[in-house]
Coordinates of C-alpha atoms in Angstrom, one line a residue:
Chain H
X1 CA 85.4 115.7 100.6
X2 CA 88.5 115.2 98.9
X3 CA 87.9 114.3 94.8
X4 CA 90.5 111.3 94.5
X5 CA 91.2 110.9 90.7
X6 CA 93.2 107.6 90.4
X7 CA 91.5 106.2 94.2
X8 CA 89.2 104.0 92.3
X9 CA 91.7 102.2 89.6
X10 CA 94.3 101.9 91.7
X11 CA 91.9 99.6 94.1
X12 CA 90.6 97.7 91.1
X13 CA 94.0 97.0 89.9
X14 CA 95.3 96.3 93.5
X15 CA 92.5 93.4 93.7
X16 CA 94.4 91.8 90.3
X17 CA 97.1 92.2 92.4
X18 CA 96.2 90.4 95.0
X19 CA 94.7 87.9 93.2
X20 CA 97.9 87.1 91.8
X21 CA 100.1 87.5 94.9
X22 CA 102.1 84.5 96.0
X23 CA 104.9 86.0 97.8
X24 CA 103.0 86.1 101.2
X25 CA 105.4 85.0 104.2
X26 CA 108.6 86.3 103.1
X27 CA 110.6 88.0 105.7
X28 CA 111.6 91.6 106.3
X29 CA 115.5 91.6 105.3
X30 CA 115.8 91.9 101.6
X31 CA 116.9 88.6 100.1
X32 CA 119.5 89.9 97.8
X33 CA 120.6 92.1 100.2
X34 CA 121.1 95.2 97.9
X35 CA 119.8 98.7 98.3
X36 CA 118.5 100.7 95.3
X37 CA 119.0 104.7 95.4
X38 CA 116.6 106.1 92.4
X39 CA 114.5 109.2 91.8
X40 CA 110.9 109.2 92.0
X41 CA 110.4 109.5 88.3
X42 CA 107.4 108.0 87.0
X43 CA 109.1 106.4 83.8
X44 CA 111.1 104.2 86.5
X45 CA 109.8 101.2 87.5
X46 CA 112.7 99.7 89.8
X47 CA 111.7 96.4 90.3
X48 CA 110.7 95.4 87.0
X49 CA 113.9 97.1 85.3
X50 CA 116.3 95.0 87.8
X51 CA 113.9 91.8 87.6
X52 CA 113.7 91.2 91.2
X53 CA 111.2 89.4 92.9
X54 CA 108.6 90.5 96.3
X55 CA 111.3 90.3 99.1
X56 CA 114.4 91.0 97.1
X57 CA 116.2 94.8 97.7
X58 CA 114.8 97.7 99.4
X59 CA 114.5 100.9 97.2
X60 CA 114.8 104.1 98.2
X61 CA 113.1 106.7 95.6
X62 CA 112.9 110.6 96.1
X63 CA 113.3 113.5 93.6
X64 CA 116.6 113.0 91.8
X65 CA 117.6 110.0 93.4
X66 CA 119.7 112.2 95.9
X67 CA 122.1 110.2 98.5
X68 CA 121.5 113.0 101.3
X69 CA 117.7 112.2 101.7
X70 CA 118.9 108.4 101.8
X71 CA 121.1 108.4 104.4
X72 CA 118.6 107.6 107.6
X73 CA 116.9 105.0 105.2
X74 CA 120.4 103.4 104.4
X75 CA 121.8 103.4 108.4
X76 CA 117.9 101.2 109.1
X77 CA 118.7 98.9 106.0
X78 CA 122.4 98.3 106.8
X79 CA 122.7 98.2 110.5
X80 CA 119.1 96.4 111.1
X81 CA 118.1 94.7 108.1
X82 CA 121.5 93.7 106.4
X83 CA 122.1 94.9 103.2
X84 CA 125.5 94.6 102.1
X85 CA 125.8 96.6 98.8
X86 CA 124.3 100.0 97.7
X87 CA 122.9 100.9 94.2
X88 CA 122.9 104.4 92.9
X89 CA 121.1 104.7 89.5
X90 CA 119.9 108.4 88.2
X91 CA 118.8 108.7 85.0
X92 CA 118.5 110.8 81.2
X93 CA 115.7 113.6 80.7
X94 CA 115.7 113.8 84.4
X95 CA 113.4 116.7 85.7
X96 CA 116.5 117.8 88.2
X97 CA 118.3 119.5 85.4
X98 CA 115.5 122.1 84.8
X99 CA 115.8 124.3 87.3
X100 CA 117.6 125.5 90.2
X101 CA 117.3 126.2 94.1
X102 CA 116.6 129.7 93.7
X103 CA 114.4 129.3 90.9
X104 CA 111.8 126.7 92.6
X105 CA 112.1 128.8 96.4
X106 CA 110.7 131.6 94.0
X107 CA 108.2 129.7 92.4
X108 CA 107.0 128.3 96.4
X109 CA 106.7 131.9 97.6
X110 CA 104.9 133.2 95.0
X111 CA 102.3 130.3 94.4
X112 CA 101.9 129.7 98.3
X113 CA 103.1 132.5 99.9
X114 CA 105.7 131.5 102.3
X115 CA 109.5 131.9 102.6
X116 CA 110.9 128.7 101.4
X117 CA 114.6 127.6 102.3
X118 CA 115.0 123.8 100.8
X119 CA 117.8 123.2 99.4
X120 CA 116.1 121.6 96.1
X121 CA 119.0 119.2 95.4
X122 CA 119.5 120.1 91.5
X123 CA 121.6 118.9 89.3
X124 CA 123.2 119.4 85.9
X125 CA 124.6 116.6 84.8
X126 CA 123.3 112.8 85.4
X127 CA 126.4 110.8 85.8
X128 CA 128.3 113.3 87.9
X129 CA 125.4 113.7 89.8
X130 CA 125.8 109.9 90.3
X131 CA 129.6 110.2 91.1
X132 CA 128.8 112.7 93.8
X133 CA 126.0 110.5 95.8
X134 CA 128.9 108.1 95.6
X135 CA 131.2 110.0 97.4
X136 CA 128.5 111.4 100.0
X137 CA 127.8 107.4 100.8
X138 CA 131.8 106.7 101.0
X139 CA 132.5 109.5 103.2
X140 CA 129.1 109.4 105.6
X141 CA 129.9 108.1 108.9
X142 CA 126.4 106.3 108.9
X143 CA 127.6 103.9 105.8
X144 CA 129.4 100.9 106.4
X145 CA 133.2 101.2 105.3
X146 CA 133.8 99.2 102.1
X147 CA 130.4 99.0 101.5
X148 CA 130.4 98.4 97.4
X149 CA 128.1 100.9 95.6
X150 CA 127.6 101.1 91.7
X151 CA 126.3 103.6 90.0
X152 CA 123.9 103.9 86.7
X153 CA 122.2 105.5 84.8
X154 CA 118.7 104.8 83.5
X155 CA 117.7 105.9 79.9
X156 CA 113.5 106.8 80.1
X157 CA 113.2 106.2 76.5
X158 CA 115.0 102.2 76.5
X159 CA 114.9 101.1 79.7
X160 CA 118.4 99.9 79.3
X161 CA 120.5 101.0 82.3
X162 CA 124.2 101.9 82.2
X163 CA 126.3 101.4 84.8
X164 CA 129.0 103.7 85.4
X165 CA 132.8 102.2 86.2
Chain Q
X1 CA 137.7 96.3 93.5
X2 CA 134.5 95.8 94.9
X3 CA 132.6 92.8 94.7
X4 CA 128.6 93.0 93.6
X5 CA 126.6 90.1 94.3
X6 CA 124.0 91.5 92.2
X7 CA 125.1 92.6 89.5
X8 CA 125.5 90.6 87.0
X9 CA 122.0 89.2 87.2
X10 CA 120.4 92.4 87.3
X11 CA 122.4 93.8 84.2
X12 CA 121.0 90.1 82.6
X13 CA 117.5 91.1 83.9
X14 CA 117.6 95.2 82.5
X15 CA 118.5 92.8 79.1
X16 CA 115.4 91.7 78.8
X17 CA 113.1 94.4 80.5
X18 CA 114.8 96.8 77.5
X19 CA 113.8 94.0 75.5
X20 CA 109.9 94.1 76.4
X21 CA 110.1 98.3 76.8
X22 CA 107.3 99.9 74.7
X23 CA 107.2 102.6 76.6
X24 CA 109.9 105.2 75.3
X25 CA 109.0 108.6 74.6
X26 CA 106.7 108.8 77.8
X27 CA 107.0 112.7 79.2
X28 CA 108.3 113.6 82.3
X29 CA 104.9 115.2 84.2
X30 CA 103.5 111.8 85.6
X31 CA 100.3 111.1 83.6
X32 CA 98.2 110.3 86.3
X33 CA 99.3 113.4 88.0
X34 CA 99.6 111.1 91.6
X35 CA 102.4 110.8 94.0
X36 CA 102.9 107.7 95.9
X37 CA 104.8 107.7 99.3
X38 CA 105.8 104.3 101.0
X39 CA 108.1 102.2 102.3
X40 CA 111.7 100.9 101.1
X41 CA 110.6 97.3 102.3
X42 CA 111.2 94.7 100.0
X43 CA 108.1 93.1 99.8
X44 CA 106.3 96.3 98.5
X45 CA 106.4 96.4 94.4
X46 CA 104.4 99.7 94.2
X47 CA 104.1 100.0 90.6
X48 CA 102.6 96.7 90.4
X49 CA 100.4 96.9 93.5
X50 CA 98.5 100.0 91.7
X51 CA 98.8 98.6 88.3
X52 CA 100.2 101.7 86.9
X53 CA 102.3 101.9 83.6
X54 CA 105.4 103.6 82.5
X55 CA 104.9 107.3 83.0
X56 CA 102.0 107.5 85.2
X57 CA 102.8 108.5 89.0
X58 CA 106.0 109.4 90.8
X59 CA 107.2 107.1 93.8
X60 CA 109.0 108.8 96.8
X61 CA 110.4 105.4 98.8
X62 CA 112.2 105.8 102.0
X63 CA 112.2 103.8 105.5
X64 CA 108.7 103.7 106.3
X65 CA 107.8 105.7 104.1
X66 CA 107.6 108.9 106.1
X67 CA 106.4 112.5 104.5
X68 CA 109.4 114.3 106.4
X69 CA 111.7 112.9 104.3
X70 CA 109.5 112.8 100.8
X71 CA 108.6 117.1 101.5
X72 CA 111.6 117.9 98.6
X73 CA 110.5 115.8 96.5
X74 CA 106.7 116.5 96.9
X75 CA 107.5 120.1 96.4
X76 CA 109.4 119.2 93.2
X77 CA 106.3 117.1 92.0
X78 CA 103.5 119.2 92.8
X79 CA 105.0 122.9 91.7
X80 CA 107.5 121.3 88.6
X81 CA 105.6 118.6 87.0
X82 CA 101.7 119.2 88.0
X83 CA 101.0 116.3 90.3
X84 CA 97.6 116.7 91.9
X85 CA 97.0 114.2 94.7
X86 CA 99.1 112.5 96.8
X87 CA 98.7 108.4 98.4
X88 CA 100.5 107.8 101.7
X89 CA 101.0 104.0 102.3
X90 CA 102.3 102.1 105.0
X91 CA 102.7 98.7 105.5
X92 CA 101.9 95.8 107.8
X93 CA 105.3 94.3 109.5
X94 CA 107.3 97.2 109.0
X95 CA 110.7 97.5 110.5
X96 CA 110.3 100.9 111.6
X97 CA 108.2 99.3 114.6
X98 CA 111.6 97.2 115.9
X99 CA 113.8 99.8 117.5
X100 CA 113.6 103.2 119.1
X101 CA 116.1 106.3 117.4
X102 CA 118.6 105.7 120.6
X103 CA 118.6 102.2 120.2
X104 CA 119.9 102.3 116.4
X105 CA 122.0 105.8 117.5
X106 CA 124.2 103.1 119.9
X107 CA 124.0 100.0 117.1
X108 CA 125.9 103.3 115.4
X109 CA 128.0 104.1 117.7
X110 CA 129.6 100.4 118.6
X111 CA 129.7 99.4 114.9
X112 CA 130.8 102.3 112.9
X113 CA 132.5 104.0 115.9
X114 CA 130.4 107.6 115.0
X115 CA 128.4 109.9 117.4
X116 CA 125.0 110.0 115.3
X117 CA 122.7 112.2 116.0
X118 CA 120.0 110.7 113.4
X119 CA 116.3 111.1 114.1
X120 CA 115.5 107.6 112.6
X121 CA 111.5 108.6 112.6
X122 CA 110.1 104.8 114.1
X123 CA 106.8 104.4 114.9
X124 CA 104.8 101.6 116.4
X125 CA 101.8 101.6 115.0
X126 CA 101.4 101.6 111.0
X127 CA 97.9 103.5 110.5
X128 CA 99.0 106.1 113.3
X129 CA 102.2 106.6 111.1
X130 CA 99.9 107.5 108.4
X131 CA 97.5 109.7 109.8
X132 CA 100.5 111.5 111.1
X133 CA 102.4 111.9 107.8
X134 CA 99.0 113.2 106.1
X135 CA 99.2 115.6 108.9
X136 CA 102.6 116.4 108.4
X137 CA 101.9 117.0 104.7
X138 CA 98.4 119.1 105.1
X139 CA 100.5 121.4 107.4
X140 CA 103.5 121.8 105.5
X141 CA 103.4 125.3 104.3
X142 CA 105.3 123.7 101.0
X143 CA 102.3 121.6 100.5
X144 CA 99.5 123.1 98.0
X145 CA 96.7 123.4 100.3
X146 CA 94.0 121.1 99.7
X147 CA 95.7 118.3 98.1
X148 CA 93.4 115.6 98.4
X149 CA 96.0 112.9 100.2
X150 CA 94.8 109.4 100.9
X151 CA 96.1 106.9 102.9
X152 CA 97.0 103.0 103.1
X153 CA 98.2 100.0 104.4
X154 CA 99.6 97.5 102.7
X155 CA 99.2 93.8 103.5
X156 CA 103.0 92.4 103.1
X157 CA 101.6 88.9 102.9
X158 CA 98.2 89.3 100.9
X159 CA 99.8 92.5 98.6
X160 CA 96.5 94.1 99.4
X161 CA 96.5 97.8 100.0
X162 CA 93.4 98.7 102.8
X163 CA 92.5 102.5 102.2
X164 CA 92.0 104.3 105.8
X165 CA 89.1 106.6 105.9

Protein backbone atom coordinates (compact mmCIF):
# COMPACT_ATOMS: atom_id res chain seq x y z
CA UNK A 1 0.00 0.00 0.00
CA UNK A 2 1.39 3.09 -1.16
CA UNK A 3 2.50 5.58 2.02
CA UNK A 4 0.94 9.03 0.67
CA UNK A 5 2.75 11.80 2.57
CA UNK A 6 0.80 15.07 1.69
CA UNK A 7 -2.76 12.71 0.77
CA UNK A 8 -4.27 13.66 4.00
CA UNK A 9 -3.63 17.70 4.07
CA UNK A 10 -4.14 18.16 0.72
CA UNK A 11 -7.95 16.69 1.32
CA UNK A 12 -8.31 18.74 4.45
CA UNK A 13 -7.35 21.88 2.78
CA UNK A 14 -9.37 20.92 -0.33
CA UNK A 15 -12.57 20.79 2.00
CA UNK A 16 -11.69 24.77 2.94
CA UNK A 17 -11.65 24.95 -0.46
CA UNK A 18 -14.69 23.89 -1.21
CA UNK A 19 -16.21 25.49 1.42
CA UNK A 20 -15.20 28.64 -0.11
CA UNK A 21 -15.88 27.86 -3.77
CA UNK A 22 -18.35 30.10 -5.61
CA UNK A 23 -17.18 29.83 -9.07
CA UNK A 24 -19.36 26.73 -9.82
CA UNK A 25 -21.13 26.92 -13.36
CA UNK A 26 -18.63 28.74 -15.26
CA UNK A 27 -17.99 27.42 -18.70
CA UNK A 28 -15.15 25.65 -20.29
CA UNK A 29 -13.49 28.53 -22.65
CA UNK A 30 -11.32 30.64 -20.53
CA UNK A 31 -12.89 34.02 -20.03
CA UNK A 32 -9.88 36.13 -20.69
CA UNK A 33 -9.02 34.17 -23.30
CA UNK A 34 -5.24 34.06 -22.67
CA UNK A 35 -2.98 31.04 -22.42
CA UNK A 36 -0.11 30.89 -19.79
CA UNK A 37 3.17 28.88 -20.81
CA UNK A 38 5.19 28.39 -17.26
CA UNK A 39 7.38 25.81 -15.69
CA UNK A 40 6.30 23.57 -13.07
CA UNK A 41 8.35 25.27 -10.35
CA UNK A 42 6.94 25.12 -7.03
CA UNK A 43 7.71 28.85 -6.10
CA UNK A 44 5.05 29.70 -9.04
CA UNK A 45 1.79 30.02 -8.25
CA UNK A 46 0.16 31.28 -11.76
CA UNK A 47 -3.01 32.27 -10.80
CA UNK A 48 -2.44 34.18 -7.83
CA UNK A 49 0.69 36.02 -9.45
CA UNK A 50 -1.60 37.21 -12.63
CA UNK A 51 -4.81 37.71 -10.21
CA UNK A 52 -7.07 35.88 -12.25
CA UNK A 53 -10.14 34.44 -11.18
CA UNK A 54 -11.68 30.36 -11.52
CA UNK A 55 -12.51 30.41 -15.35
CA UNK A 56 -10.12 32.99 -16.47
CA UNK A 57 -6.82 31.48 -18.75
CA UNK A 58 -5.73 28.05 -19.13
CA UNK A 59 -2.14 27.35 -18.01
CA UNK A 60 0.10 25.16 -19.23
CA UNK A 61 3.10 24.18 -16.66
CA UNK A 62 5.90 21.60 -17.37
CA UNK A 63 9.67 21.61 -16.40
CA UNK A 64 11.09 24.86 -17.78
CA UNK A 65 8.12 26.13 -19.13
CA UNK A 66 9.22 24.71 -22.64
CA UNK A 67 7.01 25.78 -25.81
CA UNK A 68 7.61 22.18 -27.47
CA UNK A 69 5.74 20.18 -24.72
CA UNK A 70 2.96 22.98 -25.28
CA UNK A 71 2.24 22.75 -28.60
CA UNK A 72 -0.79 19.92 -28.52
CA UNK A 73 -2.16 21.82 -25.44
CA UNK A 74 -2.02 25.21 -27.40
CA UNK A 75 -3.66 23.66 -30.99
CA UNK A 76 -6.96 22.28 -28.16
CA UNK A 77 -6.94 25.84 -26.49
CA UNK A 78 -6.84 27.91 -29.72
CA UNK A 79 -8.73 25.93 -32.26
CA UNK A 80 -11.50 24.56 -29.68
CA UNK A 81 -11.70 26.65 -26.84
CA UNK A 82 -10.64 30.15 -28.18
CA UNK A 83 -7.84 31.74 -26.79
CA UNK A 84 -6.59 34.53 -28.65
CA UNK A 85 -3.16 35.44 -26.98
CA UNK A 86 -0.33 33.31 -25.59
CA UNK A 87 1.87 34.04 -22.47
CA UNK A 88 5.30 32.79 -22.07
CA UNK A 89 6.76 33.53 -18.64
CA UNK A 90 10.13 31.41 -17.36
CA UNK A 91 11.73 32.52 -14.50
CA UNK A 92 15.26 33.37 -12.13
CA UNK A 93 17.00 30.41 -10.13
CA UNK A 94 15.24 28.17 -12.49
CA UNK A 95 16.37 24.44 -11.96
CA UNK A 96 16.81 24.16 -15.99
CA UNK A 97 20.11 25.91 -15.79
CA UNK A 98 21.72 23.14 -13.71
CA UNK A 99 22.38 20.55 -15.78
CA UNK A 100 22.43 19.29 -19.17
CA UNK A 101 20.87 16.38 -21.50
CA UNK A 102 23.73 14.31 -21.19
CA UNK A 103 24.19 14.81 -17.66
CA UNK A 104 20.51 13.78 -16.38
CA UNK A 105 20.28 10.59 -19.35
CA UNK A 106 23.42 9.60 -17.15
CA UNK A 107 22.00 10.06 -13.94
CA UNK A 108 18.49 7.87 -15.38
CA UNK A 109 20.70 5.01 -16.35
CA UNK A 110 22.63 4.71 -13.55
CA UNK A 111 19.74 5.19 -10.85
CA UNK A 112 17.19 2.99 -12.90
CA UNK A 113 19.00 1.22 -15.16
CA UNK A 114 17.74 1.90 -18.55
CA UNK A 115 18.98 3.66 -21.70
CA UNK A 116 17.37 7.03 -21.56
CA UNK A 117 17.06 9.30 -24.84
CA UNK A 118 14.84 12.49 -23.68
CA UNK A 119 15.86 15.36 -24.80
CA UNK A 120 15.73 17.16 -21.27
CA UNK A 121 14.98 20.60 -22.68
CA UNK A 122 17.87 22.67 -20.66
CA UNK A 123 18.58 25.85 -20.78
CA UNK A 124 21.13 28.47 -19.88
CA UNK A 125 19.87 31.58 -19.89
CA UNK A 126 16.06 32.60 -18.72
CA UNK A 127 15.17 35.30 -21.05
CA UNK A 128 16.65 33.74 -24.22
CA UNK A 129 15.13 30.74 -23.27
CA UNK A 130 11.99 32.86 -23.40
CA UNK A 131 12.91 34.43 -26.79
CA UNK A 132 13.29 30.98 -28.27
CA UNK A 133 9.69 29.45 -27.16
CA UNK A 134 8.69 32.59 -28.91
CA UNK A 135 9.96 31.79 -32.02
CA UNK A 136 8.94 27.94 -31.83
CA UNK A 137 5.18 29.32 -31.22
CA UNK A 138 5.56 31.90 -34.32
CA UNK A 139 6.95 29.42 -36.63
CA UNK A 140 4.69 26.14 -35.53
CA UNK A 141 2.17 25.43 -38.07
CA UNK A 142 -0.29 24.47 -35.20
CA UNK A 143 -0.33 28.29 -33.75
CA UNK A 144 -2.54 30.69 -35.19
CA UNK A 145 -0.63 33.37 -37.41
CA UNK A 146 -0.53 36.71 -35.51
CA UNK A 147 -1.36 35.22 -32.52
CA UNK A 148 0.25 37.91 -29.86
CA UNK A 149 2.55 36.20 -27.32
CA UNK A 150 4.60 38.03 -24.47
CA UNK A 151 7.14 36.88 -22.80
CA UNK A 152 8.38 37.22 -18.81
CA UNK A 153 10.17 36.42 -16.53
CA UNK A 154 9.27 35.58 -12.98
CA UNK A 155 11.72 36.44 -10.07
CA UNK A 156 11.19 33.39 -7.16
CA UNK A 157 12.43 35.60 -4.56
CA UNK A 158 9.63 38.95 -5.41
CA UNK A 159 7.11 37.62 -7.22
CA UNK A 160 7.40 40.61 -9.45
CA UNK A 161 7.28 39.46 -13.13
CA UNK A 162 9.13 41.15 -15.99
CA UNK A 163 8.00 41.17 -19.14
CA UNK A 164 10.32 41.07 -21.92
CA UNK A 165 9.75 43.66 -25.07
CA UNK B 1 2.64 45.63 -32.62
CA UNK B 2 0.66 43.28 -31.05
CA UNK B 3 -2.30 43.99 -29.10
CA UNK B 4 -2.69 42.18 -25.35
CA UNK B 5 -5.91 42.27 -23.91
CA UNK B 6 -4.45 41.15 -20.79
CA UNK B 7 -1.91 42.75 -20.06
CA UNK B 8 -2.13 45.52 -18.45
CA UNK B 9 -4.41 44.12 -15.77
CA UNK B 10 -2.31 41.34 -15.07
CA UNK B 11 0.96 43.56 -14.80
CA UNK B 12 -1.52 45.77 -12.21
CA UNK B 13 -2.39 42.35 -10.50
CA UNK B 14 1.65 40.97 -10.20
CA UNK B 15 1.68 44.80 -8.39
CA UNK B 16 0.07 43.79 -5.73
CA UNK B 17 0.76 39.88 -5.47
CA UNK B 18 4.66 41.31 -5.17
CA UNK B 19 3.16 43.46 -2.73
CA UNK B 20 1.71 40.61 -0.30
CA UNK B 21 4.96 38.06 -1.31
CA UNK B 22 6.49 36.78 1.92
CA UNK B 23 7.70 34.08 0.43
CA UNK B 24 11.30 34.92 -1.12
CA UNK B 25 14.18 32.87 -0.43
CA UNK B 26 11.98 29.54 -0.77
CA UNK B 27 14.62 26.74 -2.42
CA UNK B 28 14.09 25.15 -5.51
CA UNK B 29 13.41 21.19 -4.30
CA UNK B 30 9.59 21.51 -3.69
CA UNK B 31 9.13 21.15 0.10
CA UNK B 32 6.50 18.76 0.11
CA UNK B 33 8.45 16.79 -2.19
CA UNK B 34 4.87 16.18 -4.44
CA UNK B 35 4.22 16.52 -8.08
CA UNK B 36 0.84 17.45 -9.28
CA UNK B 37 -0.33 16.64 -12.84
CA UNK B 38 -3.73 18.14 -14.19
CA UNK B 39 -5.44 19.90 -16.48
CA UNK B 40 -4.87 23.39 -18.33
CA UNK B 41 -8.71 24.18 -17.75
CA UNK B 42 -9.50 27.34 -16.35
CA UNK B 43 -11.55 26.58 -13.68
CA UNK B 44 -8.79 24.47 -11.93
CA UNK B 45 -6.63 26.78 -9.42
CA UNK B 46 -4.39 23.82 -8.24
CA UNK B 47 -2.37 25.61 -5.71
CA UNK B 48 -5.37 26.70 -4.00
CA UNK B 49 -7.41 23.49 -4.33
CA UNK B 50 -4.55 21.76 -2.13
CA UNK B 51 -3.85 24.68 -0.11
CA UNK B 52 -0.26 24.50 -0.66
CA UNK B 53 2.25 27.53 -0.17
CA UNK B 54 5.04 29.09 -2.05
CA UNK B 55 7.63 26.37 -2.55
CA UNK B 56 5.90 23.31 -1.71
CA UNK B 57 4.98 20.94 -4.90
CA UNK B 58 5.66 21.29 -8.62
CA UNK B 59 2.66 21.52 -11.04
CA UNK B 60 3.00 19.89 -14.57
CA UNK B 61 -0.43 21.45 -16.43
CA UNK B 62 -1.20 20.42 -19.88
CA UNK B 63 -4.58 19.53 -21.92
CA UNK B 64 -6.05 17.08 -19.69
CA UNK B 65 -3.57 16.73 -17.86
CA UNK B 66 -2.04 13.62 -19.40
CA UNK B 67 1.38 11.79 -18.04
CA UNK B 68 2.69 11.39 -21.75
CA UNK B 69 3.34 14.80 -21.94
CA UNK B 70 4.37 15.58 -18.00
CA UNK B 71 7.24 12.21 -18.41
CA UNK B 72 10.18 15.17 -18.91
CA UNK B 73 9.30 16.96 -16.49
CA UNK B 74 8.57 14.14 -13.91
CA UNK B 75 11.93 12.88 -14.67
CA UNK B 76 13.41 16.31 -13.98
CA UNK B 77 11.44 16.36 -10.57
CA UNK B 78 11.93 13.16 -9.22
CA UNK B 79 15.88 12.48 -10.17
CA UNK B 80 16.92 16.73 -9.88
CA UNK B 81 14.97 18.07 -7.03
CA UNK B 82 13.88 14.82 -4.88
CA UNK B 83 10.13 14.75 -5.41
CA UNK B 84 8.66 11.58 -3.89
CA UNK B 85 5.04 11.04 -4.88
CA UNK B 86 3.21 12.03 -7.54
CA UNK B 87 -1.05 13.13 -7.71
CA UNK B 88 -2.74 12.67 -11.10
CA UNK B 89 -5.98 14.77 -11.34
CA UNK B 90 -8.56 15.05 -13.81
CA UNK B 91 -11.46 16.91 -13.94
CA UNK B 92 -15.17 16.70 -14.43
CA UNK B 93 -16.30 18.60 -17.94
CA UNK B 94 -13.09 18.35 -19.44
CA UNK B 95 -12.73 19.29 -23.07
CA UNK B 96 -10.63 16.56 -23.90
CA UNK B 97 -14.05 14.49 -23.98
CA UNK B 98 -15.41 16.86 -27.18
CA UNK B 99 -13.50 15.78 -30.14
CA UNK B 100 -11.59 12.79 -31.52
CA UNK B 101 -7.55 13.46 -32.72
CA UNK B 102 -8.99 13.42 -36.59
CA UNK B 103 -11.56 15.64 -35.92
CA UNK B 104 -9.21 18.55 -34.48
CA UNK B 105 -6.32 17.17 -37.24
CA UNK B 106 -9.16 18.59 -40.09
CA UNK B 107 -10.26 21.86 -37.73
CA UNK B 108 -6.16 22.03 -38.53
CA UNK B 109 -6.07 21.51 -41.65
CA UNK B 110 -9.11 23.95 -42.97
CA UNK B 111 -8.00 26.79 -40.53
CA UNK B 112 -4.33 26.99 -40.53
CA UNK B 113 -3.93 25.26 -43.97
CA UNK B 114 -1.19 22.55 -42.27
CA UNK B 115 -1.08 18.61 -42.58
CA UNK B 116 -0.97 17.83 -38.69
CA UNK B 117 -0.16 14.78 -37.70
CA UNK B 118 -0.81 15.59 -33.77
CA UNK B 119 -1.86 12.81 -31.45
CA UNK B 120 -4.17 15.16 -29.46
CA UNK B 121 -4.51 12.28 -26.50
CA UNK B 122 -8.80 12.72 -25.88
CA UNK B 123 -10.40 10.53 -23.80
CA UNK B 124 -14.01 10.15 -22.90
CA UNK B 125 -14.21 9.15 -19.69
CA UNK B 126 -12.29 11.26 -16.85
CA UNK B 127 -11.44 8.45 -14.13
CA UNK B 128 -10.47 6.01 -17.05
CA UNK B 129 -8.00 8.91 -18.17
CA UNK B 130 -6.56 8.62 -14.84
CA UNK B 131 -6.09 5.13 -14.22
CA UNK B 132 -4.53 5.06 -17.57
CA UNK B 133 -1.94 7.87 -16.91
CA UNK B 134 -0.99 6.14 -13.43
CA UNK B 135 -0.41 3.29 -15.76
CA UNK B 136 1.44 5.10 -18.13
CA UNK B 137 3.66 6.50 -15.29
CA UNK B 138 4.13 3.11 -13.15
CA UNK B 139 5.39 1.66 -16.56
CA UNK B 140 7.60 4.23 -17.61
CA UNK B 141 11.00 2.91 -17.25
CA UNK B 142 11.90 6.84 -16.47
CA UNK B 143 9.63 6.53 -13.52
CA UNK B 144 11.30 5.54 -9.95
CA UNK B 145 9.59 2.43 -9.39
CA UNK B 146 7.25 2.45 -6.66
CA UNK B 147 6.26 5.97 -6.52
CA UNK B 148 3.28 6.01 -4.57
CA UNK B 149 0.90 7.97 -7.42
CA UNK B 150 -2.57 8.91 -6.47
CA UNK B 151 -5.30 9.85 -8.38
CA UNK B 152 -8.35 12.53 -8.72
CA UNK B 153 -11.12 14.17 -10.00
CA UNK B 154 -11.85 17.39 -9.61
CA UNK B 155 -15.37 18.78 -9.40
CA UNK B 156 -15.26 22.07 -11.83
CA UNK B 157 -18.37 23.27 -10.20
CA UNK B 158 -17.98 22.29 -6.39
CA UNK B 159 -13.75 22.72 -6.61
CA UNK B 160 -13.84 19.40 -4.77
CA UNK B 161 -11.16 16.96 -5.64
CA UNK B 162 -12.62 13.05 -5.18
CA UNK B 163 -9.55 10.71 -4.59
CA UNK B 164 -10.08 7.27 -6.75
CA UNK B 165 -9.04 4.20 -4.93
Amino acid sequence: MADFQNLGEFSKNNEAYVAGFASGGKPMPPARKALLITCMDARIHPEKALGVDIGDIHTVRNAGGRAVDALRSVTISQQLLGTTEIYVVHHTDCGMVTFSTPQLQSIVKEKLGHEDHTHYHEFSDSEQSVRDDIKLLRESPLVIPGTPIKGGIYDVNTGKITWLD
